[in-house]
Coordinates of C-alpha atoms and ligand atoms in Angstrom, one line a residue:
M1 CA -35.3 25.5 -36.8
T2 CA -32.2 24.5 -36.7
Q3 CA -30.9 22.5 -34.3
I4 CA -28.7 24.5 -31.7
R5 CA -25.1 22.3 -30.2
A6 CA -22.4 23.2 -27.4
G7 CA -19.5 23.1 -30.0
I8 CA -16.7 22.7 -28.1
T9 CA -14.4 25.8 -29.5
A10 CA -10.9 26.0 -27.7
V11 CA -9.1 23.9 -24.9
H12 CA -6.2 24.5 -22.4
G13 CA -5.1 22.9 -19.8
Y14 CA -2.7 24.1 -16.8
V15 CA -0.1 21.5 -15.4
P16 CA 2.1 22.8 -12.3
E17 CA 5.5 22.7 -12.7
G18 CA 6.7 20.4 -10.0
V19 CA 6.7 16.7 -10.7
M20 CA 7.2 14.0 -8.5
S21 CA 7.9 11.2 -10.4
N22 CA 7.5 7.2 -9.4
H23 CA 11.3 7.0 -7.8
D24 CA 9.9 9.8 -5.4
L25 CA 7.4 7.4 -4.3
E26 CA 9.5 4.8 -3.6
K27 CA 11.5 7.2 -0.8
L28 CA 7.9 7.4 0.6
V29 CA 6.9 4.7 0.9
E30 CA 7.2 1.0 0.2
T31 CA 6.7 1.1 -3.6
N32 CA 8.6 0.5 -6.6
D33 CA 8.7 2.3 -10.0
E34 CA 8.1 -1.3 -12.0
W35 CA 5.2 -1.7 -10.3
I36 CA 3.3 1.5 -10.6
V37 CA 4.5 1.6 -14.5
S38 CA 3.6 -2.2 -15.3
R39 CA 0.0 -1.7 -12.5
T40 CA -1.2 1.5 -13.5
G41 CA 1.4 3.5 -16.6
I42 CA 2.2 6.1 -14.7
K43 CA 5.4 6.9 -14.5
E44 CA 5.2 10.7 -12.7
R45 CA 2.5 12.9 -11.5
R46 CA 2.5 16.8 -11.4
I47 CA 2.1 18.2 -7.6
L48 CA 0.8 22.2 -7.1
E49 CA 3.1 23.6 -4.7
G50 CA 3.0 26.7 -2.6
E51 CA 1.4 27.2 1.1
G52 CA -2.3 28.5 0.6
K53 CA -2.3 27.6 -3.6
G54 CA -5.5 25.8 -4.2
C55 CA -7.2 24.1 -6.8
S56 CA -8.3 27.8 -8.2
V57 CA -4.5 28.5 -9.1
M58 CA -5.2 26.1 -11.5
V59 CA -8.8 27.1 -13.0
I60 CA -7.5 30.3 -13.4
E61 CA -4.5 29.3 -15.6
A62 CA -6.2 27.4 -18.1
V63 CA -8.9 29.8 -18.3
R64 CA -6.8 32.3 -18.2
G65 CA -5.2 30.1 -21.5
L66 CA -8.4 30.0 -23.2
I67 CA -9.8 33.5 -22.9
E68 CA -5.9 34.8 -24.5
K69 CA -6.8 31.5 -27.6
S70 CA -10.3 32.4 -28.8
G71 CA -10.3 36.1 -28.0
I72 CA -13.2 36.5 -25.9
A73 CA -13.4 38.9 -22.8
P74 CA -13.2 37.7 -19.3
N75 CA -16.9 39.6 -18.8
D76 CA -17.9 37.4 -22.1
I77 CA -18.1 34.3 -20.3
D78 CA -21.5 33.8 -19.2
L79 CA -21.1 30.7 -17.0
L80 CA -18.0 29.2 -15.7
I81 CA -18.4 25.8 -14.1
V82 CA -15.9 24.1 -12.8
A83 CA -15.5 20.2 -12.0
T84 CA -14.0 19.5 -8.8
V85 CA -13.8 17.6 -5.4
T86 CA -10.5 19.6 -4.3
G87 CA -12.6 23.2 -4.3
D88 CA -10.5 25.9 -2.3
R89 CA -12.5 25.9 0.3
V90 CA -16.5 23.9 1.4
F91 CA -17.2 27.6 0.5
P92 CA -17.6 29.6 -1.1
D93 CA -17.3 27.8 -4.5
T94 CA -14.1 27.1 -6.5
A95 CA -15.7 28.7 -9.9
N96 CA -16.9 31.8 -7.9
I97 CA -13.2 32.5 -6.2
A98 CA -11.1 31.3 -10.2
R99 CA -14.2 34.6 -11.4
H100 CA -12.7 37.3 -9.1
H101 CA -9.4 36.5 -10.3
L102 CA -10.6 36.2 -14.1
G103 CA -12.0 40.3 -13.7
I104 CA -15.2 38.3 -14.3
T105 CA -17.8 40.3 -13.1
S106 CA -21.0 39.7 -14.6
G107 CA -22.7 35.6 -15.3
F108 CA -22.3 33.1 -12.1
G109 CA -20.5 30.3 -11.6
F110 CA -20.1 27.2 -9.5
D111 CA -18.9 23.8 -9.1
I112 CA -19.6 20.6 -9.3
N113 CA -18.9 17.5 -7.7
A114 CA -18.9 14.0 -9.4
A115 CA -15.2 13.3 -8.4
C116 CA -13.6 11.5 -12.0
S117 CA -16.6 12.2 -14.0
G118 CA -17.1 16.0 -13.4
F119 CA -15.6 16.8 -16.2
L120 CA -18.2 14.5 -18.1
Y121 CA -21.6 15.5 -16.6
A122 CA -20.1 19.4 -15.7
L123 CA -19.7 19.3 -20.0
S124 CA -23.6 18.0 -20.6
V125 CA -25.0 20.6 -18.3
G126 CA -23.1 23.8 -19.3
A127 CA -24.5 22.2 -22.9
Q128 CA -27.6 23.0 -21.7
F129 CA -27.6 26.8 -21.4
V130 CA -25.7 27.1 -24.8
E131 CA -28.6 24.8 -26.6
T132 CA -31.1 26.3 -25.1
G133 CA -29.7 30.0 -27.3
K134 CA -29.6 31.3 -23.3
Y135 CA -26.2 31.3 -23.7
Q136 CA -23.5 32.2 -26.3
N137 CA -20.2 30.9 -23.8
V138 CA -19.9 28.9 -21.1
V139 CA -16.8 27.9 -19.9
V140 CA -16.6 23.7 -18.9
V141 CA -13.3 23.2 -16.3
G142 CA -12.5 19.8 -15.3
A143 CA -9.6 20.0 -11.8
D144 CA -8.2 18.7 -9.5
K145 CA -5.8 18.9 -6.5
M146 CA -5.5 15.5 -5.4
S147 CA -2.1 16.2 -3.8
S148 CA -4.0 17.6 -0.9
I149 CA -6.2 15.0 -0.1
L150 CA -3.6 11.9 -0.5
D151 CA -2.1 10.5 2.2
Y152 CA 1.6 9.7 1.1
Q153 CA 2.0 6.6 3.8
D154 CA -0.9 5.0 1.9
R155 CA 0.8 3.5 -0.6
T156 CA -2.1 2.2 -2.5
T157 CA -3.6 5.3 -3.3
C158 CA -0.4 8.1 -3.5
I159 CA 0.9 6.3 -6.8
L160 CA -2.3 7.4 -8.2
F161 CA -3.2 10.8 -8.4
G162 CA -1.9 14.4 -9.5
D163 CA -2.7 17.7 -10.0
G164 CA -4.1 19.5 -12.7
A165 CA -6.7 21.9 -14.6
G166 CA -8.4 21.7 -18.3
A167 CA -11.0 23.9 -19.6
V168 CA -13.0 23.7 -22.9
L169 CA -15.0 26.8 -24.2
L170 CA -18.5 25.4 -25.6
Q171 CA -20.3 28.0 -27.9
P172 CA -23.9 27.2 -29.9
K173 CA -23.3 25.9 -33.4
T174 CA -25.4 25.2 -36.0
D175 CA -23.5 23.4 -38.6
G176 CA -24.0 19.5 -37.1
T177 CA -21.0 19.8 -34.3
G178 CA -21.0 19.8 -30.9
L179 CA -22.4 17.8 -28.5
M180 CA -24.8 15.1 -29.6
D181 CA -25.2 12.7 -26.9
F182 CA -24.6 11.5 -23.6
E183 CA -25.5 9.3 -20.8
L184 CA -25.2 10.0 -17.4
L185 CA -25.3 7.8 -14.6
S186 CA -24.7 7.2 -10.3
D187 CA -25.3 4.8 -7.7
G188 CA -24.6 6.0 -4.2
K189 CA -23.3 2.5 -3.3
G190 CA -20.1 3.2 -4.5
E191 CA -19.7 5.0 -1.3
E192 CA -17.8 3.0 0.7
F193 CA -15.4 1.9 -2.1
L194 CA -14.1 5.2 -2.9
Y195 CA -14.6 8.1 -0.4
Q196 CA -12.8 11.2 1.7
K197 CA -13.8 10.3 5.6
A198 CA -14.0 13.3 8.0
G199 CA -13.9 17.1 6.5
G200 CA -17.9 16.9 5.2
S201 CA -21.0 17.4 7.7
C202 CA -21.0 14.1 8.8
Y203 CA -17.3 14.0 10.7
P204 CA -15.8 17.2 10.6
A205 CA -12.7 18.1 11.1
T206 CA -11.3 17.5 14.6
V207 CA -7.9 16.5 16.2
E208 CA -9.0 12.8 16.5
T209 CA -10.3 12.7 12.2
V210 CA -6.2 14.5 11.7
Q211 CA -4.7 12.0 13.8
A212 CA -6.5 9.0 12.5
R213 CA -5.6 10.2 8.7
E214 CA -9.6 10.2 8.0
H215 CA -9.2 13.6 5.9
F216 CA -7.9 11.4 3.1
V217 CA -8.9 9.7 0.2
R218 CA -9.2 5.8 0.7
Q219 CA -9.9 3.6 -1.6
D220 CA -11.0 -0.5 -2.7
G221 CA -8.9 -0.6 -6.0
R222 CA -10.0 -3.9 -7.0
T223 CA -13.7 -3.3 -6.8
V224 CA -13.6 0.0 -7.6
F225 CA -11.0 -1.2 -10.8
K226 CA -13.8 -3.9 -12.0
A227 CA -17.4 -1.3 -11.1
A228 CA -15.3 1.4 -13.6
V229 CA -14.2 -1.1 -16.4
N230 CA -18.2 -2.4 -16.5
G231 CA -20.1 1.3 -15.9
M232 CA -17.6 2.6 -18.8
V233 CA -17.7 -0.1 -21.5
S234 CA -22.0 -0.2 -21.2
S235 CA -22.1 3.5 -21.4
V236 CA -19.8 3.6 -24.3
E237 CA -22.2 0.8 -25.6
T238 CA -24.8 2.8 -24.9
V239 CA -24.2 5.8 -26.6
M240 CA -22.8 4.6 -29.2
G241 CA -25.5 2.4 -30.2
R242 CA -27.7 5.1 -29.9
N243 CA -26.6 7.2 -32.2
Q244 CA -25.8 3.9 -34.5
L245 CA -22.2 4.3 -34.5
T246 CA -19.8 2.1 -35.3
Q247 CA -16.1 1.7 -34.2
E248 CA -14.3 2.8 -37.4
D249 CA -16.6 6.0 -37.7
I250 CA -14.7 6.9 -33.9
T251 CA -12.2 8.7 -34.3
W252 CA -11.0 9.4 -30.6
L253 CA -12.2 7.9 -27.8
V254 CA -11.4 9.9 -24.1
P255 CA -11.4 7.8 -21.6
H256 CA -10.8 9.3 -17.7
Q257 CA -7.3 7.9 -16.9
A258 CA -7.4 6.3 -13.6
N259 CA -5.4 3.6 -14.7
Q260 CA -3.9 2.1 -18.3
R261 CA -5.3 -1.5 -17.8
I262 CA -8.7 0.2 -17.0
I263 CA -8.4 2.1 -20.5
S264 CA -7.1 -0.6 -22.4
T265 CA -10.1 -2.7 -21.1
V266 CA -12.1 -0.2 -22.0
A267 CA -10.7 0.4 -25.6
N268 CA -10.6 -3.7 -26.4
M269 CA -14.1 -4.3 -24.9
A270 CA -15.5 -1.7 -27.3
K271 CA -13.4 -2.7 -29.6
V272 CA -11.9 0.9 -30.5
P273 CA -7.8 0.8 -31.5
M274 CA -5.3 1.6 -29.0
D275 CA -3.9 4.4 -32.1
K276 CA -7.0 5.7 -31.8
V277 CA -7.6 6.1 -27.7
M278 CA -6.2 9.4 -26.3
M279 CA -4.0 8.6 -22.9
V280 CA -1.9 10.8 -20.8
I281 CA -1.7 9.5 -17.6
E282 CA 2.2 8.3 -18.3
K283 CA 2.7 12.1 -17.1
Y284 CA 0.4 13.4 -15.2
G285 CA -1.4 10.2 -13.3
N286 CA -4.9 10.2 -12.3
T287 CA -6.2 14.3 -12.0
T288 CA -9.7 12.7 -11.0
A289 CA -11.7 15.9 -13.1
G290 CA -8.8 17.3 -15.2
T291 CA -8.2 14.2 -16.8
L292 CA -10.0 14.2 -20.1
P293 CA -9.7 18.4 -20.4
L294 CA -6.6 17.4 -20.2
C295 CA -6.7 14.6 -22.9
L296 CA -7.6 17.5 -25.7
W297 CA -5.8 19.3 -24.0
E298 CA -3.0 17.7 -25.1
Y299 CA -4.0 15.7 -28.2
E300 CA -5.2 19.5 -29.8
S301 CA -3.5 19.5 -33.0
Q302 CA -4.4 16.5 -33.8
L303 CA -8.2 17.5 -33.9
K304 CA -9.5 18.2 -37.0
S305 CA -12.7 19.5 -37.2
G306 CA -16.1 16.6 -38.1
D307 CA -13.8 14.2 -35.7
K308 CA -15.9 12.0 -34.0
I309 CA -15.4 12.2 -29.9
I310 CA -16.5 9.5 -27.5
F311 CA -16.3 10.8 -24.1
T312 CA -16.0 7.6 -21.1
A313 CA -15.3 8.6 -16.6
F314 CA -15.7 6.4 -14.5
G315 CA -15.3 7.5 -9.9
G316 CA -16.7 8.4 -7.1
G317 CA -20.0 8.1 -6.4
Y318 CA -19.7 6.0 -8.3
T319 CA -20.6 8.4 -11.2
W320 CA -20.0 7.1 -14.5
G321 CA -20.9 7.6 -17.9
A322 CA -19.9 8.6 -22.4
S323 CA -20.2 11.1 -24.4
Y324 CA -20.8 11.9 -28.0
L325 CA -19.2 15.0 -29.4
I326 CA -18.4 15.7 -33.1
W327 CA -15.2 18.3 -32.8
S328 CA -16.0 21.8 -34.1
Ligands
UT7_1 O1 -10.2 7.4 -10.7 C1 -11.0 6.9 -9.5 C2 -11.7 5.2 -10.2 N1 -10.6 4.6 -9.6 C3 -10.3 3.7 -10.4 O2 -10.6 3.5 -11.3 C4 -9.1 3.1 -10.0 C5 -9.4 1.5 -9.8 N2 -8.2 0.7 -8.8 C6 -7.4 0.2 -9.9 O3 -6.1 1.4 -10.7 C7 -6.3 -0.7 -9.4 O4 -6.8 -1.1 -8.1 C8 -5.0 0.1 -8.1 C9 -3.9 0.7 -9.6 C10 -5.4 1.0 -7.6 C11 -3.8 -1.2 -8.3 O5 -4.5 -2.5 -8.6 P1 -3.6 -4.0 -8.4 O6 -3.8 -4.7 -9.6 O7 -5.5 -4.1 -8.0 O8 -3.4 -4.5 -7.3 P2 -4.2 -4.7 -5.7 O9 -4.6 -3.5 -4.9 O10 -5.1 -6.3 -5.9 O11 -2.8 -5.5 -4.6 C12 -2.1 -6.7 -5.8 C13 -0.4 -6.6 -4.4 C14 -1.1 -6.4 -3.3 O12 -0.4 -7.0 -2.4 P3 -0.7 -8.9 -1.8 O13 -1.7 -8.3 -1.4 O14 -1.1 -8.8 -3.3 O15 0.4 -9.1 -1.1 C15 -0.9 -5.0 -2.6 O16 -0.8 -4.7 -1.5 O17 0.0 -4.8 -4.7 C16 0.2 -4.5 -3.3 N3 0.4 -3.0 -3.6 C17 1.5 -2.5 -4.0 N4 2.8 -3.1 -4.1 C18 3.5 -1.7 -4.2 C19 -0.5 -1.9 -3.7 N5 0.0 -0.7 -3.8 C20 1.4 -1.5 -4.2 C21 2.3 -0.5 -4.8 N6 3.5 -1.1 -4.9 N7 1.6 1.3 -4.5

């Protein structure tokens, strides 16, 4: 029997109109454009503005574009998975809020919380439903409104992140394209190095948690930097080795966009030349679960059927991994 694989057959993205440049940040914290560009590669990031506008606003725009591009009807979507750490509410999940506004009345949806590796995890989860033959149309979204959990008094974190969403359509493929392999890993020891202290069941919101600024992202940047490089390189090597892929075989490396120095170190250690590496960090910063699909969206015109793509990500948890996909 021919093996069914989950192919990406459409991609779309959405970034909000509001642009926050490094010069804008200079007015908020003790920083400067030169430091941010040289240490991270980021020049600007997008910010979703407007009271009451949550992550679902971006999910809806990205999925709506995907529906238009692919020609499927909303109710053709069997499953919508949203990877995010900045869902509209603690519950219900953002996937179902988005499904309602998109007019999807059949099937189901759920969120995945794996921070910057969220899209990587969600892609593999969504693919399982396609590979079994159960579903024909699975939409996987990576989206985060990071500006909602950033402390614009903390220069070590607020300069890094931005808002954005990317969506892909997974459909069954029997032509040798699709998701070929993945290596997903996690290690809870990362909790203390990248986290949001309050807002969950340990420390629900109180006047004190708000006053102590505990509802914002905190990160030990240097520790996470090293862990990110090691985690991404080892998982890329595992996936490449298992699939007998050489550097020449790879058409694109799609790495999580946290820091240009991390990206170039990973590419260098995996011996992938930089002209094969997708990069959107300069204009979007780190959009957490949004980075990988936003890369695909930006490079869409350069993608050809048969391209061999390696995705890799690392994020809070720790969560990390790599996957290998042949473009449909
Ligand atoms: O996506 C999830 C995973 N996250 C990541 O992968 C992020 C990993 N970490 C990083 O990307 C980097 O560690 C950062 C970009 C966060 C920081 O870069 P760094 O080269 O590791 O800087 P550092 O933390 O070692 O700080 C160097 C200096 C410090 O000053 P002193 O102690 O040397 O006087 C910082 O206080 O730079 C200072 N600094 C800044 N200066 C100007 C930190 N942030 C800023 C800033 N502007 N925004």
